[in-house]
Coordinates of N, CA and C in Angstrom, one line a residue:
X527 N 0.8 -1.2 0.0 CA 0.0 0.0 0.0 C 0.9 1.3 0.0
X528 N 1.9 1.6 0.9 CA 2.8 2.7 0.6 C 3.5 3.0 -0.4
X529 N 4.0 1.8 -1.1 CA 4.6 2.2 -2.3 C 3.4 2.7 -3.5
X530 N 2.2 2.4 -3.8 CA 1.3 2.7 -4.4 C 1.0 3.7 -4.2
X531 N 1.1 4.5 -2.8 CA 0.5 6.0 -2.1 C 2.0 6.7 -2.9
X532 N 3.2 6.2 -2.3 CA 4.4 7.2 -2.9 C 4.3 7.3 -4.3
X533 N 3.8 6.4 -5.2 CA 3.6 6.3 -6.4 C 3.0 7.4 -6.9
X534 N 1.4 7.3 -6.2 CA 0.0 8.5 -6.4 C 0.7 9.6 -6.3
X535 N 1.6 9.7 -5.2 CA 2.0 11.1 -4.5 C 2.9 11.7 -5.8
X536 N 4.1 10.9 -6.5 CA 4.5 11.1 -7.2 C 4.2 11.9 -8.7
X537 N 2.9 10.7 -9.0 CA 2.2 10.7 -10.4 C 1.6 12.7 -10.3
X538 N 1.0 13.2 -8.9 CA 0.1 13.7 -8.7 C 1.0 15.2 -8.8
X539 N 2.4 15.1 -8.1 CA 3.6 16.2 -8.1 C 3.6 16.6 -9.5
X540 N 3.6 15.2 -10.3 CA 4.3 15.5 -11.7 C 3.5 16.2 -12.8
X541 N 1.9 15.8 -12.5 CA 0.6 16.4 -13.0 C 0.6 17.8 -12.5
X542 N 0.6 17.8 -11.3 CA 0.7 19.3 -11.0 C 1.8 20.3 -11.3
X543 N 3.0 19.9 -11.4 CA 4.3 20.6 -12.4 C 4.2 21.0 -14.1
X544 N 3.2 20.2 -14.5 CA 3.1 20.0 -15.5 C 2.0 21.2 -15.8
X545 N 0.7 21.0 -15.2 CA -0.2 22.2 -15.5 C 0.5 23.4 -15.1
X546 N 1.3 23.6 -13.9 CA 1.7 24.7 -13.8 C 2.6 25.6 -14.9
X547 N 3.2 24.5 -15.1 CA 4.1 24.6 -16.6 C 3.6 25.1 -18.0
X548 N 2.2 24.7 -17.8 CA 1.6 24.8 -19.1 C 0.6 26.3 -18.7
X549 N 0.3 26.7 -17.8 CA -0.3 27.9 -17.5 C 0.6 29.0 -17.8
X550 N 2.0 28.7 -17.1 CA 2.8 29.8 -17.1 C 3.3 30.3 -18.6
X551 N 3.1 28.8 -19.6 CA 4.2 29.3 -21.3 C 3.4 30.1 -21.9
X552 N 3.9 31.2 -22.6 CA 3.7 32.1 -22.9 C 3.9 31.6 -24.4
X553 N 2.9 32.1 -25.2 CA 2.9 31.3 -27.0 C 3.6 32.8 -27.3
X554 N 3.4 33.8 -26.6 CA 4.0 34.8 -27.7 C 2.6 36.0 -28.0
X555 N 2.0 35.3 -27.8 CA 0.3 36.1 -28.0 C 0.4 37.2 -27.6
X556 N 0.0 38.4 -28.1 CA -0.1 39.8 -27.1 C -1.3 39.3 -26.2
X557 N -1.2 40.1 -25.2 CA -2.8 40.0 -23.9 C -3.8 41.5 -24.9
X558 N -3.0 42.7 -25.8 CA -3.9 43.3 -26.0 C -4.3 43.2 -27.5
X559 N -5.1 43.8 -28.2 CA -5.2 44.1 -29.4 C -4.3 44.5 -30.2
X560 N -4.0 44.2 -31.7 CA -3.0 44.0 -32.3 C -3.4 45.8 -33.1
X561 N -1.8 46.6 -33.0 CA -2.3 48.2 -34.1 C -3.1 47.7 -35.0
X562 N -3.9 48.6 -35.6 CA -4.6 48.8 -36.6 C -3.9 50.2 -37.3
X563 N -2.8 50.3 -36.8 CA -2.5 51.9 -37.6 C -0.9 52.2 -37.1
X564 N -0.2 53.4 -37.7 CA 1.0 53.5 -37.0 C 1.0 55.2 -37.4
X565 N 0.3 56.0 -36.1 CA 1.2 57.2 -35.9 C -0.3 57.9 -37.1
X566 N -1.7 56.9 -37.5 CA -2.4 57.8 -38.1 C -2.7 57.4 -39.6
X567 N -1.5 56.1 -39.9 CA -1.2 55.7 -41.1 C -1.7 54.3 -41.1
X568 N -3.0 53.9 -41.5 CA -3.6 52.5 -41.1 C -2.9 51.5 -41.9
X569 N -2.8 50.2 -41.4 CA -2.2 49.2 -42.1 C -3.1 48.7 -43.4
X570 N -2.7 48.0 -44.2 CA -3.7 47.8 -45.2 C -4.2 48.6 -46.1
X571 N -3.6 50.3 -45.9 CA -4.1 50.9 -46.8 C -3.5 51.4 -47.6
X572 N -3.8 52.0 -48.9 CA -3.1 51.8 -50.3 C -2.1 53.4 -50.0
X573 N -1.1 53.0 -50.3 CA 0.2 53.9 -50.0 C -0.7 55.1 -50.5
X574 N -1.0 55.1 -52.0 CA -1.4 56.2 -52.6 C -1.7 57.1 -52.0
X575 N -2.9 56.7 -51.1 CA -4.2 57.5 -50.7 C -3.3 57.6 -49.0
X576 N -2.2 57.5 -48.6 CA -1.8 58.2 -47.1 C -0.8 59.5 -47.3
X577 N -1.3 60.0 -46.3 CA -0.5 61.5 -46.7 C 0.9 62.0 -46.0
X578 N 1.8 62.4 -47.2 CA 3.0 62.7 -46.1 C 4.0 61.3 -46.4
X579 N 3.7 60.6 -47.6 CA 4.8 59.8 -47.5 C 6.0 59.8 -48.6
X580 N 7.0 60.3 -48.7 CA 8.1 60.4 -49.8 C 8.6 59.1 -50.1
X581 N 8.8 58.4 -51.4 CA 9.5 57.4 -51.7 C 11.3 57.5 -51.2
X582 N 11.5 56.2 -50.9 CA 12.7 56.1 -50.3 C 13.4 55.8 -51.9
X583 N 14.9 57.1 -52.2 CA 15.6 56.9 -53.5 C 16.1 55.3 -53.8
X584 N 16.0 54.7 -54.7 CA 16.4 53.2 -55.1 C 15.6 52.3 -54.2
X585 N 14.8 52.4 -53.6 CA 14.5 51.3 -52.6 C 12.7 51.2 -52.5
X586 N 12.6 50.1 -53.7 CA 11.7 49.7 -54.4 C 10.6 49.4 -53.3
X587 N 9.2 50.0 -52.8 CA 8.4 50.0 -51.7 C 8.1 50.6 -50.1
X588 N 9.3 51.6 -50.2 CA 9.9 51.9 -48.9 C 9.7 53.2 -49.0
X589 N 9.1 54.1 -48.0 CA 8.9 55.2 -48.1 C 9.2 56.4 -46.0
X590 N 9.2 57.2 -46.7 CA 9.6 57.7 -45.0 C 8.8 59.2 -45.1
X591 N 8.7 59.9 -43.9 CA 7.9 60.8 -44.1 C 9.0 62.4 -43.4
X592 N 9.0 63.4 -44.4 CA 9.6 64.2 -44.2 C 10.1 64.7 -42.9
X593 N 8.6 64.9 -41.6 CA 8.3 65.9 -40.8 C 8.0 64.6 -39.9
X594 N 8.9 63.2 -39.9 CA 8.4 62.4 -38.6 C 8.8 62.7 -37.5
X595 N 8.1 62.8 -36.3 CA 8.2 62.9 -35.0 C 9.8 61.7 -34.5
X596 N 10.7 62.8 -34.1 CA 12.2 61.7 -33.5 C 11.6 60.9 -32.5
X597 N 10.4 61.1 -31.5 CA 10.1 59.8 -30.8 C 9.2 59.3 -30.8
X598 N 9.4 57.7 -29.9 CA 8.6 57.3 -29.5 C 8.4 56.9 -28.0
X599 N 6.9 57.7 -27.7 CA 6.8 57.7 -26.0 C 7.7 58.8 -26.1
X600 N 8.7 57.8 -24.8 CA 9.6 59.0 -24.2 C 10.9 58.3 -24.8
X601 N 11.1 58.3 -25.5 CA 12.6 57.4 -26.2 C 12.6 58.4 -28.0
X602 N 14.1 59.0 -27.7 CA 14.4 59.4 -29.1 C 14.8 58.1 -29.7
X603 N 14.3 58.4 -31.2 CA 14.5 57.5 -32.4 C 15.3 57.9 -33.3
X604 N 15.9 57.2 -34.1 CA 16.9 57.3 -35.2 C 15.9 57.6 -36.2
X605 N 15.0 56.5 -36.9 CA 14.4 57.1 -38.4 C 12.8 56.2 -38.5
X606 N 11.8 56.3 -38.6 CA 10.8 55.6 -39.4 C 10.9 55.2 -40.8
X607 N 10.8 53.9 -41.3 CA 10.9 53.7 -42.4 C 9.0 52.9 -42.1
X608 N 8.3 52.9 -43.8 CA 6.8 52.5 -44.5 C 7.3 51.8 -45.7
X609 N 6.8 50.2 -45.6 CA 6.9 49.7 -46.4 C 6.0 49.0 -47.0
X610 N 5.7 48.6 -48.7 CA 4.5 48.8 -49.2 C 4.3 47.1 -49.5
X611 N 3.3 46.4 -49.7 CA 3.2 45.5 -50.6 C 2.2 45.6 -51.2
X612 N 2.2 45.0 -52.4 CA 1.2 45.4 -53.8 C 0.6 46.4 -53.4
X613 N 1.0 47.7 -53.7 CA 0.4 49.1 -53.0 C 0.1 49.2 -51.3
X614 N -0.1 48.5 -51.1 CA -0.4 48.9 -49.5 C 0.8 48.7 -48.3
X615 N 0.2 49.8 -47.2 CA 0.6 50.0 -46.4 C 0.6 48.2 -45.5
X616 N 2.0 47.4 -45.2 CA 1.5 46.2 -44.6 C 2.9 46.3 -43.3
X617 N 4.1 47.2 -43.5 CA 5.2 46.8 -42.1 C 5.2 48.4 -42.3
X618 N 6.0 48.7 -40.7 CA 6.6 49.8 -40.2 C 8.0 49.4 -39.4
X619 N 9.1 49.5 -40.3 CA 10.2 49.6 -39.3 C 10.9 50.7 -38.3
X620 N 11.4 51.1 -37.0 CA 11.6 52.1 -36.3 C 12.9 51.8 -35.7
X621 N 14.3 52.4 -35.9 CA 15.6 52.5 -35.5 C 15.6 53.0 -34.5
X622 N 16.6 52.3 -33.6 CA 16.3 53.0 -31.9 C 17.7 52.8 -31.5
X623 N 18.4 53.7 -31.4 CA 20.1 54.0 -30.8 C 20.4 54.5 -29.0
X624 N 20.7 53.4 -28.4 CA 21.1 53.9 -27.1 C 20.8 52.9 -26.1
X625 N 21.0 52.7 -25.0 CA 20.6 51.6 -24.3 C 19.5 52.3 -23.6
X626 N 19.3 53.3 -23.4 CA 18.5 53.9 -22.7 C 16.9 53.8 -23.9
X627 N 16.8 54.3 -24.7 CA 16.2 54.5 -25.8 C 15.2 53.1 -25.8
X628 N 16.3 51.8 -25.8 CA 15.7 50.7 -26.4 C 15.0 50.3 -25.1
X629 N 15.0 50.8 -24.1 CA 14.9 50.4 -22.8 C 13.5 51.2 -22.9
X630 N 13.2 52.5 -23.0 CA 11.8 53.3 -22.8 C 10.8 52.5 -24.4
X631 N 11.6 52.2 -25.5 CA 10.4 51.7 -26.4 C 10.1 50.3 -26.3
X632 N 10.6 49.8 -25.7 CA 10.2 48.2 -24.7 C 9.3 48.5 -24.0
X633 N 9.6 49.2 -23.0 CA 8.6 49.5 -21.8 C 7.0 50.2 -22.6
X634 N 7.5 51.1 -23.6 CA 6.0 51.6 -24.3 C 5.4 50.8 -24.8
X635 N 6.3 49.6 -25.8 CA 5.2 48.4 -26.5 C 5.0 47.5 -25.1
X636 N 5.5 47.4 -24.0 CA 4.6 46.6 -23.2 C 2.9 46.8 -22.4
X637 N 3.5 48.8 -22.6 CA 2.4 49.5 -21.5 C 1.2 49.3 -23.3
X638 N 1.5 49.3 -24.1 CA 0.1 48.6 -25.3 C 0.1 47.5 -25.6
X639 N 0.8 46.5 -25.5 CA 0.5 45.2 -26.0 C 0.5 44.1 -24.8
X640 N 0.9 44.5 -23.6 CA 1.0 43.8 -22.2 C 2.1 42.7 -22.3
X641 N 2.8 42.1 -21.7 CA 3.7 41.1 -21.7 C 4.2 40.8 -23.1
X642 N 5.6 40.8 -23.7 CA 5.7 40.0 -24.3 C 6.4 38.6 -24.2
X643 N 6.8 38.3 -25.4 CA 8.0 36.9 -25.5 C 9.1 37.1 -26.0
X644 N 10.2 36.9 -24.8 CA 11.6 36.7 -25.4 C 12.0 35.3 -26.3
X645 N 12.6 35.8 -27.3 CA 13.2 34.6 -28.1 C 14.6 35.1 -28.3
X646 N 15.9 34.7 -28.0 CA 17.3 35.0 -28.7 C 16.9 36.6 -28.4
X647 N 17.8 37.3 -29.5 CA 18.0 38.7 -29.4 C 16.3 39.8 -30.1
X648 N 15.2 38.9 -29.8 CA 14.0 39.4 -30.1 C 13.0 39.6 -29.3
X649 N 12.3 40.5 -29.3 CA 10.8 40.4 -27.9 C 10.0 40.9 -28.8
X650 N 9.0 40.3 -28.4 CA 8.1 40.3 -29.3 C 6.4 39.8 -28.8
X651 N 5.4 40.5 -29.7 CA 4.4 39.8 -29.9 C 3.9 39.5 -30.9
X652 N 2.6 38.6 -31.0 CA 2.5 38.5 -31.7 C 1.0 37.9 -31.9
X653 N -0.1 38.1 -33.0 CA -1.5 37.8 -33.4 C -1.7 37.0 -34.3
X654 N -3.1 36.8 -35.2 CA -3.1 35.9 -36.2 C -2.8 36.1 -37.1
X655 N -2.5 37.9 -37.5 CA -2.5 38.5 -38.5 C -1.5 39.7 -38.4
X656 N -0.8 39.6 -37.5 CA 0.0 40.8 -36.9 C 1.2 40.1 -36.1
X657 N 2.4 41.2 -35.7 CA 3.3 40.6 -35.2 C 3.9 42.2 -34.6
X658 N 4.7 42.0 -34.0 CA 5.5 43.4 -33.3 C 6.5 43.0 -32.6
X659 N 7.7 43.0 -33.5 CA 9.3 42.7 -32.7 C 10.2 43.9 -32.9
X660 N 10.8 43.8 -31.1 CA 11.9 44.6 -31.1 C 12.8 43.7 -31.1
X661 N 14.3 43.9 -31.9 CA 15.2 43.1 -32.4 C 16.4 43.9 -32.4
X662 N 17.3 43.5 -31.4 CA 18.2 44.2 -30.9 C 19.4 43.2 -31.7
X663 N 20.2 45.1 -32.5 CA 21.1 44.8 -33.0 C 22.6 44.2 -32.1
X664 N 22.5 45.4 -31.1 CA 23.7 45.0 -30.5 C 23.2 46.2 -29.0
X665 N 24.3 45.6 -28.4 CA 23.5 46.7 -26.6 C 23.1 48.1 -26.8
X666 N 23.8 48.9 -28.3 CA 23.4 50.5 -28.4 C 22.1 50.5 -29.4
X667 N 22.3 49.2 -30.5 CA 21.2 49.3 -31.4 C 20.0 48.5 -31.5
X668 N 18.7 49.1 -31.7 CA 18.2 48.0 -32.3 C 17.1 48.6 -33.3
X669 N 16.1 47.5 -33.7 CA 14.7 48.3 -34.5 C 13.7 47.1 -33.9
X670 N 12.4 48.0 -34.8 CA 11.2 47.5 -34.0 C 10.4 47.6 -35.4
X671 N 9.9 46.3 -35.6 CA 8.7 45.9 -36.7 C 7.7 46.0 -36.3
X672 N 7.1 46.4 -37.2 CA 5.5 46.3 -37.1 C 4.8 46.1 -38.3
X673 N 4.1 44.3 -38.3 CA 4.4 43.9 -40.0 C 2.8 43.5 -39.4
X674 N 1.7 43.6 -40.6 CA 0.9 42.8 -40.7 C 0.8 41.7 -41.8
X675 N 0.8 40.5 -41.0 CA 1.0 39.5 -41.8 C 0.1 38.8 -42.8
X676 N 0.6 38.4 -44.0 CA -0.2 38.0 -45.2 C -1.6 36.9 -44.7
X677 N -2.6 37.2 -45.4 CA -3.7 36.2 -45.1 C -3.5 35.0 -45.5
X678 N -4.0 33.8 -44.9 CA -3.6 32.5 -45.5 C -2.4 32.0 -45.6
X679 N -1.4 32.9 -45.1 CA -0.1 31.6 -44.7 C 0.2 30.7 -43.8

């Protein structure tokens, strides 16, 4: 009978380790709603028709806006780039220089998208149709995507 009970006791540790384990993984999911826009500039919509965007010279899709605001939140930024597919507006990439910098635009995409997921040199979240990574080049550099992702892949 005891070794059966130390068995139960065992089987019952390992089940409870296990849910606990599985409550705590984190898939990566934001807790909030995924942008629908960046800065005013909705995703999905046809470059043409948004205002204030200059083509980037040689760089087939890619566009930047004259008069962009250097931050974000409270973190100066290096540059906003807008990039197109078949006419539309679908990523936003954002260059961010400083330790300090990458440190306040972490903290902003947490205080809108709530928790994310670390992977290697990425944090991120992420939706069915959307994604948002900050991707740190090195401790002074990094950038931050904001891609909405193709239907049906």
């Amino acid at each position: 009978m005891l070794p059966r009970l130390a068995a139960l006791s065992v089987l019952l540790l390992a089940a409870f380790c296990a849910v606990a384990a599985l409550a705590d993984d984190r898939t990566g999911f934001a807790d909030k709603p995924a942008p629908t826009d960046f800065r005013g500039l909705p995703f999905g919509a046809a470059i043409a028709d948004l205002p204030g965007l200059t083509p980037v010279p040689s760089q087939k899709d890619s566009y930047y806006r004259k008069d962009e605001e250097p931050t974000y939140g409270k973190a100066k930024i290096v540059s906003v780039a807008y990039y197109a597919r078949e006419g539309k507006l679908f990523a936003v990439g954002m260059a961010v220089e400083g330790e300090a910098n990458i440190f306040l635009v972490q903290d902003r995409l947490i205080q809108q998208f709530g928790q994310g997921s670390q992977r290697g040199d990425q944090y991120g979240w992420i939706w069915p149709s959307f994604s948002v990574v900050l991707k740190r080049v090195n401790k002074d550099k990094a950038a931050v995507y904001f891609t909405q992702e193709r239907a049906g892949r």
